[in-house]
mmCIF file with all atom_site columns, C-alpha atoms in Angstrom:
data_model
loop_
_atom_site.group_PDB
_atom_site.id
_atom_site.type_symbol
_atom_site.label_atom_id
_atom_site.label_alt_id
_atom_site.label_comp_id
_atom_site.label_asym_id
_atom_site.label_entity_id
_atom_site.label_seq_id
_atom_site.pdbx_PDB_ins_code
_atom_site.Cartn_x
_atom_site.Cartn_y
_atom_site.Cartn_z
_atom_site.occupancy
_atom_site.B_iso_or_equiv
_atom_site.pdbx_formal_charge
_atom_site.auth_seq_id
_atom_site.auth_comp_id
_atom_site.auth_asym_id
_atom_site.auth_atom_id
_atom_site.pdbx_PDB_model_num
ATOM 1   C CA . MET A 1 1   ? 12.168  -14.776 -18.446 1.00 77.00 ? 1   MET A CA 1
ATOM 2   C CA . SER A 1 2   ? 11.185  -12.429 -20.709 1.00 84.00 ? 2   SER A CA 1
ATOM 3   C CA . HIS A 1 3   ? 9.754   -8.655  -20.011 1.00 84.00 ? 3   HIS A CA 1
ATOM 4   C CA . LYS A 1 4   ? 7.036   -10.010 -22.125 1.00 86.00 ? 4   LYS A CA 1
ATOM 5   C CA . SER A 1 5   ? 6.252   -13.177 -20.350 1.00 91.00 ? 5   SER A CA 1
ATOM 6   C CA . ILE A 1 6   ? 6.361   -11.035 -16.748 1.00 92.00 ? 6   ILE A CA 1
ATOM 7   C CA . ALA A 1 7   ? 4.170   -8.426  -18.292 1.00 92.00 ? 7   ALA A CA 1
ATOM 8   C CA . ALA A 1 8   ? 1.641   -11.561 -19.574 1.00 93.00 ? 8   ALA A CA 1
ATOM 9   C CA . ARG A 1 9   ? 1.889   -13.167 -16.015 1.00 94.00 ? 9   ARG A CA 1
ATOM 10  C CA . ILE A 1 10  ? 1.022   -9.402  -14.832 1.00 94.00 ? 10  ILE A CA 1
ATOM 11  C CA . ARG A 1 11  ? -1.418  -8.923  -16.634 1.00 95.00 ? 11  ARG A CA 1
ATOM 12  C CA . ALA A 1 12  ? -3.226  -12.687 -15.676 1.00 96.00 ? 12  ALA A CA 1
ATOM 13  C CA . ALA A 1 13  ? -2.764  -12.123 -11.801 1.00 95.00 ? 13  ALA A CA 1
ATOM 14  C CA . VAL A 1 14  ? -4.621  -7.855  -12.961 1.00 96.00 ? 14  VAL A CA 1
ATOM 15  C CA . VAL A 1 15  ? -7.452  -10.491 -14.667 1.00 96.00 ? 15  VAL A CA 1
ATOM 16  C CA . GLY A 1 16  ? -7.760  -12.855 -11.760 1.00 96.00 ? 16  GLY A CA 1
ATOM 17  C CA . VAL A 1 17  ? -7.837  -10.350 -9.199  1.00 94.00 ? 17  VAL A CA 1
ATOM 18  C CA . ALA A 1 18  ? -10.391 -8.360  -10.845 1.00 96.00 ? 18  ALA A CA 1
ATOM 19  C CA . LEU A 1 19  ? -12.817 -11.613 -11.000 1.00 96.00 ? 19  LEU A CA 1
ATOM 20  C CA . VAL A 1 20  ? -11.986 -12.521 -7.370  1.00 95.00 ? 20  VAL A CA 1
ATOM 21  C CA . LEU A 1 21  ? -13.348 -8.641  -7.462  1.00 93.00 ? 21  LEU A CA 1
ATOM 22  C CA . ILE A 1 22  ? -16.361 -8.936  -9.101  1.00 95.00 ? 22  ILE A CA 1
ATOM 23  C CA . ALA A 1 23  ? -17.392 -12.163 -7.106  1.00 95.00 ? 23  ALA A CA 1
ATOM 24  C CA . LEU A 1 24  ? -16.644 -10.617 -3.961  1.00 90.00 ? 24  LEU A CA 1
ATOM 25  C CA . PHE A 1 25  ? -19.076 -7.308  -5.556  1.00 90.00 ? 25  PHE A CA 1
ATOM 26  C CA . ALA A 1 26  ? -21.938 -10.043 -5.986  1.00 92.00 ? 26  ALA A CA 1
ATOM 27  C CA . LEU A 1 27  ? -21.575 -12.214 -3.176  1.00 90.00 ? 27  LEU A CA 1
ATOM 28  C CA . ILE A 1 28  ? -21.940 -8.518  -0.419  1.00 86.00 ? 28  ILE A CA 1
ATOM 29  C CA . ILE A 1 29  ? -25.019 -7.633  -2.989  1.00 86.00 ? 29  ILE A CA 1
ATOM 30  C CA . VAL A 1 30  ? -26.326 -11.106 -2.730  1.00 86.00 ? 30  VAL A CA 1
ATOM 31  C CA . SER A 1 31  ? -25.579 -11.058 1.359   1.00 83.00 ? 31  SER A CA 1
ATOM 32  C CA . SER A 1 32  ? -26.961 -7.789  1.611   1.00 79.00 ? 32  SER A CA 1
ATOM 33  C CA . ASN A 1 33  ? -30.466 -8.901  -0.007  1.00 80.00 ? 33  ASN A CA 1
ATOM 34  C CA . ASP A 1 34  ? -30.418 -11.917 1.973   1.00 78.00 ? 34  ASP A CA 1
ATOM 35  C CA . GLY A 1 35  ? -29.509 -9.433  5.713   1.00 72.00 ? 35  GLY A CA 1
ATOM 36  C CA . LEU A 1 36  ? -32.996 -7.175  4.088   1.00 73.00 ? 36  LEU A CA 1
ATOM 37  C CA . LEU A 1 37  ? -35.194 -11.193 3.655   1.00 73.00 ? 37  LEU A CA 1
ATOM 38  C CA . PHE A 1 38  ? -34.232 -11.701 7.532   1.00 74.00 ? 38  PHE A CA 1
ATOM 39  C CA . PHE A 1 39  ? -34.635 -8.118  8.549   1.00 72.00 ? 39  PHE A CA 1
ATOM 40  C CA . PRO A 1 40  ? -36.704 -6.226  6.369   1.00 72.00 ? 40  PRO A CA 1
ATOM 41  C CA . ASP A 1 41  ? -37.126 -3.300  8.815   1.00 75.00 ? 41  ASP A CA 1
ATOM 42  C CA . GLU A 1 42  ? -33.035 -2.866  8.072   1.00 73.00 ? 42  GLU A CA 1
ATOM 43  C CA . HIS A 1 43  ? -33.023 -0.782  4.560   1.00 78.00 ? 43  HIS A CA 1
ATOM 44  C CA . ALA A 1 44  ? -31.027 2.303   6.114   1.00 77.00 ? 44  ALA A CA 1
ATOM 45  C CA . ARG A 1 45  ? -28.668 -0.021  7.814   1.00 76.00 ? 45  ARG A CA 1
ATOM 46  C CA . VAL A 1 46  ? -28.452 -2.150  4.861   1.00 78.00 ? 46  VAL A CA 1
ATOM 47  C CA . ALA A 1 47  ? -27.871 0.695   2.979   1.00 81.00 ? 47  ALA A CA 1
ATOM 48  C CA . VAL A 1 48  ? -25.059 2.350   4.987   1.00 80.00 ? 48  VAL A CA 1
ATOM 49  C CA . TRP A 1 49  ? -23.547 -0.955  4.473   1.00 78.00 ? 49  TRP A CA 1
ATOM 50  C CA . ARG A 1 50  ? -23.566 -1.638  1.657   1.00 83.00 ? 50  ARG A CA 1
ATOM 51  C CA . ILE A 1 51  ? -21.938 1.953   0.276   1.00 86.00 ? 51  ILE A CA 1
ATOM 52  C CA . PHE A 1 52  ? -19.173 1.391   2.799   1.00 85.00 ? 52  PHE A CA 1
ATOM 53  C CA . SER A 1 53  ? -18.117 -1.766  1.005   1.00 86.00 ? 53  SER A CA 1
ATOM 54  C CA . PHE A 1 54  ? -18.682 -0.409  -2.395  1.00 89.00 ? 54  PHE A CA 1
ATOM 55  C CA . GLY A 1 55  ? -16.768 1.925   -1.368  1.00 90.00 ? 55  GLY A CA 1
ATOM 56  C CA . GLY A 1 56  ? -13.569 -0.028  -0.320  1.00 90.00 ? 56  GLY A CA 1
ATOM 57  C CA . PHE A 1 57  ? -13.853 -1.726  -4.176  1.00 93.00 ? 57  PHE A CA 1
ATOM 58  C CA . VAL A 1 58  ? -12.605 2.207   -5.828  1.00 94.00 ? 58  VAL A CA 1
ATOM 59  C CA . PRO A 1 59  ? -8.356  0.861   -4.433  1.00 94.00 ? 59  PRO A CA 1
ATOM 60  C CA . CYS A 1 60  ? -8.756  -1.763  -5.531  1.00 94.00 ? 60  CYS A CA 1
ATOM 61  C CA . VAL A 1 61  ? -10.295 -1.200  -8.871  1.00 95.00 ? 61  VAL A CA 1
ATOM 62  C CA . ILE A 1 62  ? -7.697  1.652   -9.134  1.00 96.00 ? 62  ILE A CA 1
ATOM 63  C CA . ALA A 1 63  ? -4.651  -0.589  -8.014  1.00 96.00 ? 63  ALA A CA 1
ATOM 64  C CA . LEU A 1 64  ? -5.926  -3.236  -10.607 1.00 96.00 ? 64  LEU A CA 1
ATOM 65  C CA . VAL A 1 65  ? -5.790  0.027   -13.421 1.00 97.00 ? 65  VAL A CA 1
ATOM 66  C CA . LEU A 1 66  ? -2.258  1.147   -12.161 1.00 96.00 ? 66  LEU A CA 1
ATOM 67  C CA . GLY A 1 67  ? -1.148  -2.849  -12.243 1.00 96.00 ? 67  GLY A CA 1
ATOM 68  C CA . TRP A 1 68  ? -2.559  -2.827  -16.071 1.00 96.00 ? 68  TRP A CA 1
ATOM 69  C CA . LEU A 1 69  ? 0.014   0.286   -16.476 1.00 96.00 ? 69  LEU A CA 1
ATOM 70  C CA . ILE A 1 70  ? 2.635   -1.082  -15.242 1.00 96.00 ? 70  ILE A CA 1
ATOM 71  C CA . ALA A 1 71  ? 2.464   -4.496  -17.288 1.00 95.00 ? 71  ALA A CA 1
ATOM 72  C CA . ALA A 1 72  ? 2.190   -2.257  -20.445 1.00 94.00 ? 72  ALA A CA 1
ATOM 73  C CA . GLN A 1 73  ? 5.557   -0.491  -18.809 1.00 93.00 ? 73  GLN A CA 1
ATOM 74  C CA . VAL A 1 74  ? 6.820   -3.932  -18.538 1.00 93.00 ? 74  VAL A CA 1
ATOM 75  C CA . THR A 1 75  ? 5.668   -4.845  -22.105 1.00 93.00 ? 75  THR A CA 1
ATOM 76  C CA . ARG A 1 76  ? 7.831   -1.525  -23.283 1.00 91.00 ? 76  ARG A CA 1
ATOM 77  C CA . ASP A 1 77  ? 11.253  -3.113  -21.720 1.00 88.00 ? 77  ASP A CA 1
ATOM 78  C CA . ARG A 1 78  ? 10.976  -0.289  -19.479 1.00 88.00 ? 78  ARG A CA 1
ATOM 79  C CA . SER A 1 79  ? 10.694  -1.473  -16.145 1.00 89.00 ? 79  SER A CA 1
ATOM 80  C CA . PHE A 1 80  ? 13.006  0.348   -14.599 1.00 91.00 ? 80  PHE A CA 1
ATOM 81  C CA . SER A 1 81  ? 11.781  3.424   -14.889 1.00 92.00 ? 81  SER A CA 1
ATOM 82  C CA . ARG A 1 82  ? 10.457  6.778   -12.927 1.00 93.00 ? 82  ARG A CA 1
ATOM 83  C CA . ARG A 1 83  ? 7.194   6.338   -13.968 1.00 95.00 ? 83  ARG A CA 1
ATOM 84  C CA . THR A 1 84  ? 7.115   2.470   -13.369 1.00 95.00 ? 84  THR A CA 1
ATOM 85  C CA . ALA A 1 85  ? 8.333   3.502   -9.716  1.00 96.00 ? 85  ALA A CA 1
ATOM 86  C CA . THR A 1 86  ? 5.665   6.215   -9.450  1.00 96.00 ? 86  THR A CA 1
ATOM 87  C CA . LEU A 1 87  ? 2.867   3.723   -10.639 1.00 96.00 ? 87  LEU A CA 1
ATOM 88  C CA . LEU A 1 88  ? 4.102   1.077   -7.627  1.00 97.00 ? 88  LEU A CA 1
ATOM 89  C CA . ARG A 1 89  ? 3.853   4.202   -5.015  1.00 97.00 ? 89  ARG A CA 1
ATOM 90  C CA . ASP A 1 90  ? 0.429   5.137   -6.449  1.00 97.00 ? 90  ASP A CA 1
ATOM 91  C CA . ILE A 1 91  ? -0.345  1.297   -5.848  1.00 97.00 ? 91  ILE A CA 1
ATOM 92  C CA . SER A 1 92  ? 1.064   1.834   -2.247  1.00 97.00 ? 92  SER A CA 1
ATOM 93  C CA . THR A 1 93  ? -1.343  5.262   -1.606  1.00 97.00 ? 93  THR A CA 1
ATOM 94  C CA . CYS A 1 94  ? -4.316  3.285   -2.610  1.00 96.00 ? 94  CYS A CA 1
ATOM 95  C CA . ALA A 1 95  ? -3.363  -0.143  -0.371  1.00 96.00 ? 95  ALA A CA 1
ATOM 96  C CA . PHE A 1 96  ? -2.387  2.497   2.273   1.00 96.00 ? 96  PHE A CA 1
ATOM 97  C CA . ALA A 1 97  ? -6.028  4.655   1.433   1.00 96.00 ? 97  ALA A CA 1
ATOM 98  C CA . GLU A 1 98  ? -7.917  0.957   1.475   1.00 95.00 ? 98  GLU A CA 1
ATOM 99  C CA . ALA A 1 99  ? -6.784  0.205   5.287   1.00 95.00 ? 99  ALA A CA 1
ATOM 100 C CA . GLY A 1 100 ? -8.177  3.567   6.554   1.00 96.00 ? 100 GLY A CA 1
ATOM 101 C CA . TYR A 1 101 ? -11.261 3.408   4.725   1.00 94.00 ? 101 TYR A CA 1
ATOM 102 C CA . ILE A 1 102 ? -11.707 0.413   6.506   1.00 92.00 ? 102 ILE A CA 1
ATOM 103 C CA . PHE A 1 103 ? -10.800 1.476   9.968   1.00 92.00 ? 103 PHE A CA 1
ATOM 104 C CA . LEU A 1 104 ? -12.519 4.817   9.689   1.00 91.00 ? 104 LEU A CA 1
ATOM 105 C CA . GLY A 1 105 ? -15.607 2.609   7.803   1.00 87.00 ? 105 GLY A CA 1
ATOM 106 C CA . ASN A 1 106 ? -15.809 0.652   11.023  1.00 84.00 ? 106 ASN A CA 1
ATOM 107 C CA . VAL A 1 107 ? -15.010 3.377   13.693  1.00 85.00 ? 107 VAL A CA 1
ATOM 108 C CA . LEU A 1 108 ? -17.847 5.179   12.055  1.00 83.00 ? 108 LEU A CA 1
ATOM 109 C CA . ILE A 1 109 ? -20.665 2.226   12.113  1.00 78.00 ? 109 ILE A CA 1
ATOM 110 C CA . ALA A 1 110 ? -18.632 1.083   15.927  1.00 78.00 ? 110 ALA A CA 1
ATOM 111 C CA . ILE A 1 111 ? -20.243 5.106   16.835  1.00 80.00 ? 111 ILE A CA 1
ATOM 112 C CA . PHE A 1 112 ? -23.561 4.815   15.317  1.00 75.00 ? 112 PHE A CA 1
ATOM 113 C CA . ARG A 1 113 ? -24.527 1.592   16.113  1.00 68.00 ? 113 ARG A CA 1
ATOM 114 C CA . MET A 1 114 ? -25.336 -0.347  13.224  1.00 63.00 ? 114 MET A CA 1
ATOM 115 C CA . GLU A 1 115 ? -25.893 -3.884  14.840  1.00 58.00 ? 115 GLU A CA 1
ATOM 116 C CA . PHE A 1 116 ? -25.683 -4.935  11.391  1.00 57.00 ? 116 PHE A CA 1
ATOM 117 C CA . HIS A 1 117 ? -21.950 -5.208  11.121  1.00 56.00 ? 117 HIS A CA 1
ATOM 118 C CA . HIS A 1 118 ? -21.740 -8.094  13.286  1.00 68.00 ? 118 HIS A CA 1
ATOM 119 C CA . GLY A 1 119 ? -18.063 -9.283  15.078  1.00 73.00 ? 119 GLY A CA 1
ATOM 120 C CA . GLY A 1 120 ? -17.475 -12.051 12.101  1.00 79.00 ? 120 GLY A CA 1
ATOM 121 C CA . LEU A 1 121 ? -17.405 -8.410  9.787   1.00 77.00 ? 121 LEU A CA 1
ATOM 122 C CA . ILE A 1 122 ? -15.008 -6.804  12.267  1.00 81.00 ? 122 ILE A CA 1
ATOM 123 C CA . LEU A 1 123 ? -12.812 -9.604  12.333  1.00 87.00 ? 123 LEU A CA 1
ATOM 124 C CA . ALA A 1 124 ? -12.447 -10.168 8.437   1.00 86.00 ? 124 ALA A CA 1
ATOM 125 C CA . CYS A 1 125 ? -11.980 -6.158  8.143   1.00 87.00 ? 125 CYS A CA 1
ATOM 126 C CA . ALA A 1 126 ? -9.801  -6.134  10.553  1.00 91.00 ? 126 ALA A CA 1
ATOM 127 C CA . MET A 1 127 ? -7.481  -8.704  8.719   1.00 93.00 ? 127 MET A CA 1
ATOM 128 C CA . LEU A 1 128 ? -8.180  -6.759  5.228   1.00 91.00 ? 128 LEU A CA 1
ATOM 129 C CA . ILE A 1 129 ? -6.878  -3.501  6.765   1.00 94.00 ? 129 ILE A CA 1
ATOM 130 C CA . LEU A 1 130 ? -3.556  -5.847  7.828   1.00 96.00 ? 130 LEU A CA 1
ATOM 131 C CA . ILE A 1 131 ? -3.632  -7.304  4.214   1.00 95.00 ? 131 ILE A CA 1
ATOM 132 C CA . ALA A 1 132 ? -4.131  -3.764  2.793   1.00 95.00 ? 132 ALA A CA 1
ATOM 133 C CA . LEU A 1 133 ? -0.976  -2.377  5.137   1.00 97.00 ? 133 LEU A CA 1
ATOM 134 C CA . ALA A 1 134 ? 1.074   -5.003  4.370   1.00 97.00 ? 134 ALA A CA 1
ATOM 135 C CA . VAL A 1 135 ? 0.375   -4.456  0.467   1.00 95.00 ? 135 VAL A CA 1
ATOM 136 C CA . ALA A 1 136 ? 0.903   -0.536  1.142   1.00 96.00 ? 136 ALA A CA 1
ATOM 137 C CA . MET A 1 137 ? 4.367   -1.308  2.623   1.00 97.00 ? 137 MET A CA 1
ATOM 138 C CA . ALA A 1 138 ? 5.309   -4.016  -0.170  1.00 97.00 ? 138 ALA A CA 1
ATOM 139 C CA . PHE A 1 139 ? 4.701   -1.821  -2.578  1.00 96.00 ? 139 PHE A CA 1
ATOM 140 C CA . ALA A 1 140 ? 6.004   1.001   -1.001  1.00 97.00 ? 140 ALA A CA 1
ATOM 141 C CA . ALA A 1 141 ? 9.163   -0.620  -0.567  1.00 97.00 ? 141 ALA A CA 1
ATOM 142 C CA . LEU A 1 142 ? 9.115   -2.170  -3.972  1.00 96.00 ? 142 LEU A CA 1
ATOM 143 C CA . ALA A 1 143 ? 8.899   1.655   -5.517  1.00 96.00 ? 143 ALA A CA 1
ATOM 144 C CA . ARG A 1 144 ? 11.752  2.698   -3.711  1.00 97.00 ? 144 ARG A CA 1
ATOM 145 C CA . PHE A 1 145 ? 14.331  0.291   -5.323  1.00 96.00 ? 145 PHE A CA 1
ATOM 146 C CA . VAL A 1 146 ? 12.505  0.295   -8.705  1.00 96.00 ? 146 VAL A CA 1
ATOM 147 C CA . GLN A 1 147 ? 13.176  4.419   -7.726  1.00 95.00 ? 147 GLN A CA 1
ATOM 148 C CA . LYS A 1 148 ? 16.914  3.607   -7.021  1.00 95.00 ? 148 LYS A CA 1
ATOM 149 C CA . ALA A 1 149 ? 17.043  1.221   -10.142 1.00 95.00 ? 149 ALA A CA 1
ATOM 150 C CA . ALA A 1 150 ? 15.129  3.809   -12.831 1.00 93.00 ? 150 ALA A CA 1
ATOM 151 C CA . GLU A 1 151 ? 18.529  5.980   -11.732 1.00 91.00 ? 151 GLU A CA 1
ATOM 152 C CA . LEU A 1 152 ? 20.766  3.865   -12.293 1.00 91.00 ? 152 LEU A CA 1
ATOM 153 C CA . GLN A 1 153 ? 20.014  2.715   -15.267 1.00 88.00 ? 153 GLN A CA 1
ATOM 154 C CA . GLU A 1 154 ? 19.711  6.501   -16.216 1.00 86.00 ? 154 GLU A CA 1
ATOM 155 C CA . GLU A 1 155 ? 23.002  6.901   -15.556 1.00 86.00 ? 155 GLU A CA 1
ATOM 156 C CA . SER A 1 156 ? 24.150  3.897   -17.327 1.00 87.00 ? 156 SER A CA 1
ATOM 157 C CA . ASP A 1 157 ? 22.179  5.381   -20.276 1.00 84.00 ? 157 ASP A CA 1
ATOM 158 C CA . LEU A 1 158 ? 24.308  8.278   -20.019 1.00 85.00 ? 158 LEU A CA 1
ATOM 159 C CA . THR A 1 159 ? 27.550  6.982   -20.381 1.00 88.00 ? 159 THR A CA 1
ATOM 160 C CA . VAL A 1 160 ? 29.533  6.270   -23.586 1.00 87.00 ? 160 VAL A CA 1
ATOM 161 C CA . MET B 2 1   ? 32.711  21.402  -15.630 1.00 86.00 ? 1   MET B CA 1
ATOM 162 C CA . ILE B 2 2   ? 34.301  19.528  -17.982 1.00 87.00 ? 2   ILE B CA 1
ATOM 163 C CA . VAL B 2 3   ? 33.966  20.164  -21.314 1.00 89.00 ? 3   VAL B CA 1
ATOM 164 C CA . ILE B 2 4   ? 34.720  17.813  -24.614 1.00 89.00 ? 4   ILE B CA 1
ATOM 165 C CA . ASN B 2 5   ? 36.618  18.991  -27.526 1.00 89.00 ? 5   ASN B CA 1
ATOM 166 C CA . ILE B 2 6   ? 35.449  16.845  -29.882 1.00 91.00 ? 6   ILE B CA 1
ATOM 167 C CA . ASP B 2 7   ? 34.673  19.470  -32.643 1.00 89.00 ? 7   ASP B CA 1
ATOM 168 C CA . VAL B 2 8   ? 37.917  20.751  -31.905 1.00 90.00 ? 8   VAL B CA 1
ATOM 169 C CA . MET B 2 9   ? 39.519  18.278  -32.500 1.00 90.00 ? 9   MET B CA 1
ATOM 170 C CA . LEU B 2 10  ? 37.735  16.903  -35.661 1.00 91.00 ? 10  LEU B CA 1
ATOM 171 C CA . ALA B 2 11  ? 38.389  20.200  -37.438 1.00 92.00 ? 11  ALA B CA 1
ATOM 172 C CA . ARG B 2 12  ? 41.779  19.437  -36.860 1.00 91.00 ? 12  ARG B CA 1
ATOM 173 C CA . ARG B 2 13  ? 41.882  15.950  -38.065 1.00 90.00 ? 13  ARG B CA 1
ATOM 174 C CA . LYS B 2 14  ? 38.940  16.555  -41.065 1.00 91.00 ? 14  LYS B CA 1
ATOM 175 C CA . MET B 2 15  ? 36.835  13.946  -40.278 1.00 91.00 ? 15  MET B CA 1
ATOM 176 C CA . SER B 2 16  ? 33.306  13.676  -39.776 1.00 92.00 ? 16  SER B CA 1
ATOM 177 C CA . VAL B 2 17  ? 31.040  12.639  -36.927 1.00 92.00 ? 17  VAL B CA 1
ATOM 178 C CA . THR B 2 18  ? 29.725  9.964   -38.216 1.00 93.00 ? 18  THR B CA 1
ATOM 179 C CA . GLU B 2 19  ? 33.163  8.730   -39.289 1.00 92.00 ? 19  GLU B CA 1
ATOM 180 C CA . LEU B 2 20  ? 35.003  9.345   -36.161 1.00 93.00 ? 20  LEU B CA 1
ATOM 181 C CA . SER B 2 21  ? 31.628  6.930   -34.490 1.00 93.00 ? 21  SER B CA 1
ATOM 182 C CA . GLU B 2 22  ? 32.233  4.000   -37.182 1.00 93.00 ? 22  GLU B CA 1
ATOM 183 C CA . ARG B 2 23  ? 36.183  4.170   -35.760 1.00 93.00 ? 23  ARG B CA 1
ATOM 184 C CA . VAL B 2 24  ? 35.059  4.377   -32.036 1.00 92.00 ? 24  VAL B CA 1
ATOM 185 C CA . GLY B 2 25  ? 32.172  1.952   -32.361 1.00 92.00 ? 25  GLY B CA 1
ATOM 186 C CA . ILE B 2 26  ? 29.546  4.053   -30.659 1.00 91.00 ? 26  ILE B CA 1
ATOM 187 C CA . THR B 2 27  ? 26.466  4.638   -32.400 1.00 92.00 ? 27  THR B CA 1
ATOM 188 C CA . LEU B 2 28  ? 26.370  8.099   -33.788 1.00 92.00 ? 28  LEU B CA 1
ATOM 189 C CA . ALA B 2 29  ? 23.100  8.919   -31.324 1.00 91.00 ? 29  ALA B CA 1
ATOM 190 C CA . ASN B 2 30  ? 25.735  8.663   -28.777 1.00 90.00 ? 30  ASN B CA 1
ATOM 191 C CA . MET B 2 31  ? 28.156  10.170  -30.548 1.00 91.00 ? 31  MET B CA 1
ATOM 192 C CA . SER B 2 32  ? 26.248  13.381  -30.626 1.00 90.00 ? 32  SER B CA 1
ATOM 193 C CA . LEU B 2 33  ? 25.527  13.277  -27.113 1.00 90.00 ? 33  LEU B CA 1
ATOM 194 C CA . LEU B 2 34  ? 29.200  13.350  -26.174 1.00 89.00 ? 34  LEU B CA 1
ATOM 195 C CA . LYS B 2 35  ? 29.855  15.886  -28.686 1.00 88.00 ? 35  LYS B CA 1
ATOM 196 C CA . ASN B 2 36  ? 27.496  18.341  -26.915 1.00 87.00 ? 36  ASN B CA 1
ATOM 197 C CA . GLY B 2 37  ? 28.774  17.003  -23.424 1.00 85.00 ? 37  GLY B CA 1
ATOM 198 C CA . LYS B 2 38  ? 25.148  16.046  -22.481 1.00 86.00 ? 38  LYS B CA 1
ATOM 199 C CA . ILE B 2 39  ? 26.508  12.402  -21.020 1.00 89.00 ? 39  ILE B CA 1
ATOM 200 C CA . LYS B 2 40  ? 26.960  11.669  -17.347 1.00 87.00 ? 40  LYS B CA 1
ATOM 201 C CA . ALA B 2 41  ? 30.154  9.731   -17.395 1.00 90.00 ? 41  ALA B CA 1
ATOM 202 C CA . VAL B 2 42  ? 32.531  8.105   -20.382 1.00 91.00 ? 42  VAL B CA 1
ATOM 203 C CA . ARG B 2 43  ? 34.185  4.728   -19.905 1.00 92.00 ? 43  ARG B CA 1
ATOM 204 C CA . LEU B 2 44  ? 38.123  4.807   -20.257 1.00 94.00 ? 44  LEU B CA 1
ATOM 205 C CA . SER B 2 45  ? 37.624  1.861   -23.275 1.00 93.00 ? 45  SER B CA 1
ATOM 206 C CA . THR B 2 46  ? 35.470  4.525   -25.230 1.00 93.00 ? 46  THR B CA 1
ATOM 207 C CA . LEU B 2 47  ? 37.850  7.168   -24.534 1.00 93.00 ? 47  LEU B CA 1
ATOM 208 C CA . ASP B 2 48  ? 40.562  5.130   -25.141 1.00 94.00 ? 48  ASP B CA 1
ATOM 209 C CA . ALA B 2 49  ? 39.189  4.387   -28.758 1.00 94.00 ? 49  ALA B CA 1
ATOM 210 C CA . LEU B 2 50  ? 38.581  8.056   -29.321 1.00 94.00 ? 50  LEU B CA 1
ATOM 211 C CA . CYS B 2 51  ? 42.738  8.839   -28.944 1.00 94.00 ? 51  CYS B CA 1
ATOM 212 C CA . ALA B 2 52  ? 43.554  6.752   -31.219 1.00 94.00 ? 52  ALA B CA 1
ATOM 213 C CA . ALA B 2 53  ? 40.785  7.003   -33.471 1.00 93.00 ? 53  ALA B CA 1
ATOM 214 C CA . LEU B 2 54  ? 41.959  10.770  -33.402 1.00 93.00 ? 54  LEU B CA 1
ATOM 215 C CA . ASP B 2 55  ? 45.563  10.674  -32.644 1.00 92.00 ? 55  ASP B CA 1
ATOM 216 C CA . CYS B 2 56  ? 45.768  12.345  -29.817 1.00 93.00 ? 56  CYS B CA 1
ATOM 217 C CA . THR B 2 57  ? 45.725  12.582  -26.134 1.00 93.00 ? 57  THR B CA 1
ATOM 218 C CA . PRO B 2 58  ? 42.719  12.311  -23.249 1.00 93.00 ? 58  PRO B CA 1
ATOM 219 C CA . GLY B 2 59  ? 44.083  15.855  -22.395 1.00 93.00 ? 59  GLY B CA 1
ATOM 220 C CA . ASP B 2 60  ? 43.674  16.824  -25.664 1.00 91.00 ? 60  ASP B CA 1
ATOM 221 C CA . LEU B 2 61  ? 40.324  16.046  -25.996 1.00 91.00 ? 61  LEU B CA 1
ATOM 222 C CA . LEU B 2 62  ? 38.837  17.016  -21.822 1.00 91.00 ? 62  LEU B CA 1
ATOM 223 C CA . GLU B 2 63  ? 39.465  20.677  -20.525 1.00 89.00 ? 63  GLU B CA 1
ATOM 224 C CA . TYR B 2 64  ? 38.349  21.325  -17.588 1.00 90.00 ? 64  TYR B CA 1
ATOM 225 C CA . ARG B 2 65  ? 36.840  25.529  -17.156 1.00 87.00 ? 65  ARG B CA 1
ATOM 226 C CA . SER B 2 66  ? 35.958  26.578  -13.648 1.00 87.00 ? 66  SER B CA 1
ATOM 227 C CA . ASP B 2 67  ? 31.952  27.273  -13.062 1.00 78.00 ? 67  ASP B CA 1
ATOM 228 C CA . ASN B 2 68  ? 32.604  30.719  -12.464 1.00 74.00 ? 68  ASN B CA 1
ATOM 229 C CA . ALA B 2 69  ? 34.221  31.599  -15.197 1.00 59.00 ? 69  ALA B CA 1
ATOM 230 C CA . ASP B 2 70  ? 32.842  34.248  -17.937 1.00 55.00 ? 70  ASP B CA 1
#
């Protein structure tokens, strides 16, 4: 498989994830509006929950931008470079931040007794935390491997 | 540190860098890196080709200089 086709697949994956995120974003808006219909007095709680949910998108969007930049690196046939390793490490950091954000958000919501945040959502958040941690660890390992590969590549480039 | 004395050998043989790079079969850019000592390693095959092109031994091309020497 050529580097250009790999880059095209990475871009397709980034676009796919972006579409899923947009769908999730719309779903959160619709479901929180529905929540307001059933509980019209819960404006403040729904607003807090919305802010919490939308905040969770920030690391995802940053990770998608970083993924796009990695695709650009692959297109230029610079897959094994320090820049790619840094981008992968940054995605890992984003995933760790996402896990931490969801965890802290749930703790705060539990402390302030936001009943709107029911058991099903807490379970979904726990799943998201596990997925984010798995992604973070996978990307951290990948970043390490790419870093080592970049060092070997540099050494090879400086061998005449 | 290891110093590569290609300049000296080129002057002795009255050969240009371009000609040497063509004879050895490496790019001018790589020859320039080699000449300026900006490389990390030299393949034995490259050293062999250099010695053949310059009619010399590896000892004529490579020299060890102590890092402490002024």
